[in-house]
Each structure stands twice: as structure tokens, then as C-alpha cells.
Tab-separated table of C-alpha atoms in Angstrom:
chain	number	residue	atom	x	y	z
A	1	MET	CA	95.298	122.171	80.638
A	2	SER	CA	97.018	125.521	80.674
A	3	SER	CA	99.476	125.789	83.764
A	4	ALA	CA	97.665	128.606	85.183
A	5	SER	CA	94.216	126.620	85.316
A	6	ARG	CA	95.709	122.850	86.857
A	7	LYS	CA	95.758	122.579	90.585
A	8	ARG	CA	98.857	123.171	92.228
A	9	PRO	CA	99.378	120.592	95.236
A	10	THR	CA	99.429	121.840	98.937
A	11	SER	CA	102.044	121.545	101.254
A	12	LEU	CA	100.066	118.383	102.455
A	13	GLU	CA	99.730	116.689	99.700
A	14	LYS	CA	103.395	117.073	98.748
A	15	HIS	CA	104.727	116.156	101.378
A	16	PHE	CA	102.567	113.996	103.018
A	17	PRO	CA	100.810	112.210	99.402
A	18	LYS	CA	98.974	109.870	101.626
A	19	TRP	CA	97.601	111.842	104.728
A	20	ARG	CA	93.809	113.835	103.797
A	21	ARG	CA	92.527	117.312	104.611
A	22	VAL	CA	89.782	117.496	106.637
A	23	ASP	CA	87.310	120.169	108.068
A	24	PRO	CA	86.921	120.789	111.640
A	25	MET	CA	84.447	119.051	113.713
A	26	GLU	CA	80.974	120.941	114.414
A	27	GLY	CA	81.065	122.373	117.663
A	28	GLU	CA	84.991	122.846	118.339
A	29	GLY	CA	84.757	126.575	117.909
A	30	GLU	CA	88.186	126.298	115.596
A	31	GLU	CA	88.107	126.928	112.553
A	32	VAL	CA	91.584	125.340	112.371
A	33	PRO	CA	92.165	123.063	109.116
A	34	MET	CA	93.263	119.442	110.097
A	35	ALA	CA	94.915	116.520	108.509
A	36	GLU	CA	93.783	112.838	109.426
A	37	CYS	CA	96.671	110.271	109.655
A	38	PRO	CA	96.050	107.402	106.994
A	39	ARG	CA	96.648	104.521	109.572
A	40	CYS	CA	95.200	105.231	113.199
A	41	PHE	CA	92.954	108.056	111.541
A	42	LYS	CA	94.393	110.153	114.482
A	43	LYS	CA	93.237	114.336	113.522
A	44	ILE	CA	96.303	116.378	113.723
A	45	LYS	CA	95.488	120.343	113.356
A	46	MET	CA	97.934	122.426	111.510
A	47	ASN	CA	97.907	126.254	112.956
A	48	ARG	CA	98.348	128.378	110.042
A	49	GLY	CA	99.261	125.228	107.306
A	50	SER	CA	102.244	124.727	109.641
A	51	LEU	CA	102.716	121.030	109.619
A	52	SER	CA	105.157	120.330	112.346
A	53	GLY	CA	102.419	118.785	113.961
A	54	VAL	CA	101.300	115.639	110.985
A	55	ARG	CA	105.827	115.197	110.862
A	56	ALA	CA	105.415	114.671	115.046
A	57	HIS	CA	102.722	112.065	114.631
A	58	GLU	CA	104.522	110.328	111.781
A	59	LYS	CA	107.779	109.739	113.317
A	60	SER	CA	105.348	108.532	117.142
A	61	CYS	CA	102.238	107.002	115.180
A	62	THR	CA	101.672	103.958	117.271
A	63	VAL	CA	99.703	102.300	114.178
A	64	ARG	CA	103.241	102.688	112.230
A	65	GLU	CA	105.337	100.856	114.945
A	66	ALA	CA	102.669	98.234	115.039
A	67	GLU	CA	102.667	97.514	111.414
A	68	THR	CA	106.815	97.101	111.658
A	69	GLU	CA	106.593	94.585	114.321
A	70	ALA	CA	103.982	92.780	112.931
A	71	GLU	CA	105.704	92.146	109.583
A	72	PHE	CA	109.127	90.935	111.001
A	73	GLU	CA	107.039	88.785	113.046
A	74	ARG	CA	105.285	86.988	110.307
A	75	VAL	CA	108.388	86.409	108.104
A	76	SER	CA	110.573	85.393	111.375
A	77	LYS	CA	107.434	83.368	112.707
A	78	GLN	CA	108.044	81.349	108.670
A	79	LYS	CA	111.883	81.351	108.667
A	80	GLY	CA	112.334	81.551	112.478
A	81	ALA	CA	113.728	85.065	114.084
A	82	ARG	CA	117.131	83.873	113.621
A	83	THR	CA	117.170	82.878	110.503
A	84	PHE	CA	115.690	86.135	109.522
A	85	SER	CA	117.439	88.209	111.078
A	86	LEU	CA	121.176	87.031	109.774
A	87	GLU	CA	119.673	86.782	106.018
A	88	THR	CA	118.529	90.876	106.566
A	89	LEU	CA	121.484	91.896	108.233
A	90	ILE	CA	123.954	90.544	105.765
A	91	GLU	CA	121.955	92.081	103.100
A	92	LEU	CA	122.561	95.395	105.139
A	93	VAL	CA	126.617	94.748	105.765
A	94	VAL	CA	126.711	93.924	101.679
A	95	GLU	CA	124.793	96.642	99.910
A	96	ALA	CA	126.022	99.344	102.904
A	97	GLY	CA	129.645	97.991	102.645
A	98	LEU	CA	129.755	97.803	106.275
A	99	PRO	CA	132.526	96.104	108.670
A	100	LEU	CA	131.709	92.680	109.807
A	101	ASN	CA	132.390	93.991	113.645
A	102	VAL	CA	129.392	96.337	113.308
A	103	VAL	CA	127.656	93.501	114.787
A	104	GLU	CA	129.678	94.274	118.159
A	105	ASN	CA	129.259	97.879	118.647
A	106	SER	CA	126.611	98.235	121.182
A	107	ALA	CA	125.020	102.278	119.858
A	108	PHE	CA	124.325	99.419	116.874
A	109	GLN	CA	122.716	97.052	118.856
A	110	LYS	CA	120.905	99.294	120.897
A	111	PHE	CA	119.276	101.250	117.367
A	112	VAL	CA	118.419	97.566	116.276
A	113	LYS	CA	116.615	96.433	119.110
A	114	SER	CA	115.126	99.948	119.056
A	115	LEU	CA	113.345	99.951	115.572
A	116	CYS	CA	112.465	95.735	116.291
A	117	VAL	CA	112.847	94.269	119.899
A	118	SER	CA	112.569	90.678	118.096
A	119	PHE	CA	115.715	90.626	116.304
A	120	VAL	CA	118.140	87.990	116.660
A	121	MET	CA	121.536	89.840	116.579
A	122	PRO	CA	123.965	87.016	114.891
A	123	SER	CA	127.224	86.746	115.659
A	124	ARG	CA	130.535	88.057	113.568
A	125	ARG	CA	131.482	84.964	113.430
A	126	SER	CA	128.032	83.832	111.780
A	127	LEU	CA	127.562	86.491	109.932
A	128	ALA	CA	131.085	85.889	108.366
A	129	ARG	CA	130.384	82.313	107.902
A	130	GLU	CA	127.130	83.096	105.675
A	131	ILE	CA	128.429	85.967	103.712
A	132	LYS	CA	131.236	83.278	102.219
A	133	LYS	CA	128.658	80.856	101.624
A	134	LYS	CA	126.726	83.645	99.370
A	135	VAL	CA	129.742	84.760	97.524
A	136	GLN	CA	130.386	80.742	96.904
A	137	HIS	CA	126.897	80.650	95.435
A	138	HIS	CA	127.281	83.813	94.047
A	139	SER	CA	130.278	83.790	91.844
A	140	GLN	CA	128.988	79.895	91.085
A	141	ALA	CA	125.455	81.471	89.779
A	142	ILE	CA	127.537	83.863	87.728
A	143	THR	CA	130.057	81.100	85.761
A	144	ASP	CA	126.530	79.586	84.950
A	145	GLU	CA	125.616	82.471	83.380
A	146	LEU	CA	128.577	83.237	81.357
A	147	SER	CA	128.680	80.094	79.869
A	148	SER	CA	126.113	80.068	77.657
A	149	ILE	CA	126.960	83.790	76.536
A	150	PRO	CA	128.684	83.622	73.228
A	151	ASP	CA	130.729	87.159	73.077
A	152	ILE	CA	131.575	88.502	76.258
A	153	GLY	CA	133.938	91.534	77.072
A	154	ILE	CA	136.409	91.618	79.896
A	155	THR	CA	138.374	94.756	82.307
A	156	CYS	CA	140.616	95.145	84.445
A	157	ASP	CA	141.132	97.201	87.699
A	158	VAL	CA	144.092	96.668	89.678
A	159	TRP	CA	143.734	98.298	93.070
A	160	SER	CA	145.488	98.248	96.659
A	161	ARG	CA	144.984	99.001	100.382
A	162	SER	CA	146.923	100.438	103.237
A	163	SER	CA	148.326	96.900	104.414
A	164	ARG	CA	150.068	96.965	100.814
A	165	SER	CA	148.047	94.403	99.571
A	166	SER	CA	147.147	94.363	95.997
A	167	PHE	CA	143.573	93.093	94.291
A	168	VAL	CA	143.258	92.045	90.342
A	169	GLY	CA	139.460	93.243	89.581
A	170	ILE	CA	137.971	91.437	86.867
A	171	VAL	CA	134.642	92.339	85.446
A	172	ALA	CA	132.935	90.791	82.750
A	173	HIS	CA	130.857	92.471	79.998
A	174	PHE	CA	127.808	91.268	78.095
A	175	TYR	CA	124.487	91.691	76.581
A	176	ASN	CA	121.529	89.296	77.529
A	177	ASP	CA	118.774	89.032	75.316
A	178	ALA	CA	116.329	88.822	78.378
A	179	GLU	CA	117.883	91.922	80.228
A	180	GLY	CA	119.827	93.962	77.444
A	181	PRO	CA	123.386	94.810	78.802
A	182	ARG	CA	124.585	93.383	81.374
A	183	THR	CA	127.888	94.082	83.579
A	184	THR	CA	128.666	91.655	86.693
A	185	PRO	CA	131.974	91.541	88.603
A	186	ASN	CA	133.422	87.933	87.886
A	187	ARG	CA	136.429	87.859	89.694
A	188	LEU	CA	139.119	89.437	92.750
A	189	ARG	CA	142.344	88.073	92.976
A	190	ARG	CA	145.844	88.778	94.755
A	191	PRO	CA	148.582	89.172	92.296
A	192	GLN	CA	151.394	86.329	92.642
A	193	GLY	CA	155.026	87.683	93.698
A	194	LYS	CA	155.485	91.602	93.950
A	195	ALA	CA	153.212	93.961	93.940
A	196	TYR	CA	153.913	97.518	94.411
A	197	ARG	CA	151.445	100.757	95.517
A	198	CYS	CA	151.047	103.196	93.296
């Protein structure tokens, strides 16, 4: 098929692929194209092909909000709202590199509540305690994995922070038959004796 005969996607298909373009209902007296929400099936007018109404509905669709809340409610009933909230926040803090005191920030608390009123904000102490447990478990898991690897390459990286405390990072490089080449942080240690910043 030539590029000339290939059908190009419309703006609606490109930006909102789940939405469906529908014809105006008979008797409305207007020939304005419309788009149908894939969740609540409400029809939104697209005057002159504009997607502003679709974008606005994407942000305010009550069915979407209900589905998000329902998912949290379903999982939290299985694990408990407090436990599931803590697990979710730990993942955010670790993956995004956020400080532990983010849970004490009033703006962050307000933001979370606006997304899910059922979320139970853990304390900074609880967050730190659970992260330490996960670090210990992760470290042991890496040790167990590396114990069965015959050939391991090691690289080291020395860095410091503004408080003049220095660290040595140790990274292991190896090959896993199931996953191929892998790289994983192995240790993070503070050197003994004096350390100088570069």
C-alpha cells in the first residue's frame, strides 16, 4: 500500500484513540461532529474539529474518577487501607527519589486527598521503618542471586554530599541466562578514615 493511499489518523484518533467519532443525532438541526466518551458514553461536540471539549471531559469525567477510586477500594479491602497506602507511597518515594518528609507537606497531603479520599497518609517514621526493611530484603535478595553467578564484574564510584560525608558505591555486572546482561547496585558504604571532596 502506497503512502498516498494509506489513511492518516484524525486528530481524535491520534490524541484520544479510545474515543469514537459519532454522527450528530437526527433532529438536532446542527451538523456538528461529535465524539463519544469510552467510559460514560456522553457525546461531546467538536466545533470546527476542536478537541477542547474532549480534553475538558477527560479531566472531569465522573466515571473515570469512580473507576480509579473503585480500584483503590478493591485492593485496600484485601490488604487494608493503611497497608496499601504505605506500599503505594514507598514505591513513589523510592522510584522518584523523594525526601521522607514529603508526607508532612500540607500541599502534598492535599494533593493526595484530592486524588483519593480513602488514602491513609503514613507518618514519616513508619515510612522510614518500612523502607529500611525493604532495603534489607533487597540486599539479601541480591546476595542470594549473585551467589550462583560464576563470573561477576565490579565497578566502584566514589561521591560526596554537601555535609562532607563520602560514599563508595559498588555495582555488580553479570550475565543471567534467563534475563541476559544485568547490572545491579550491590553495596553503598562510607569509607573509613578521612575523606576529601573533589
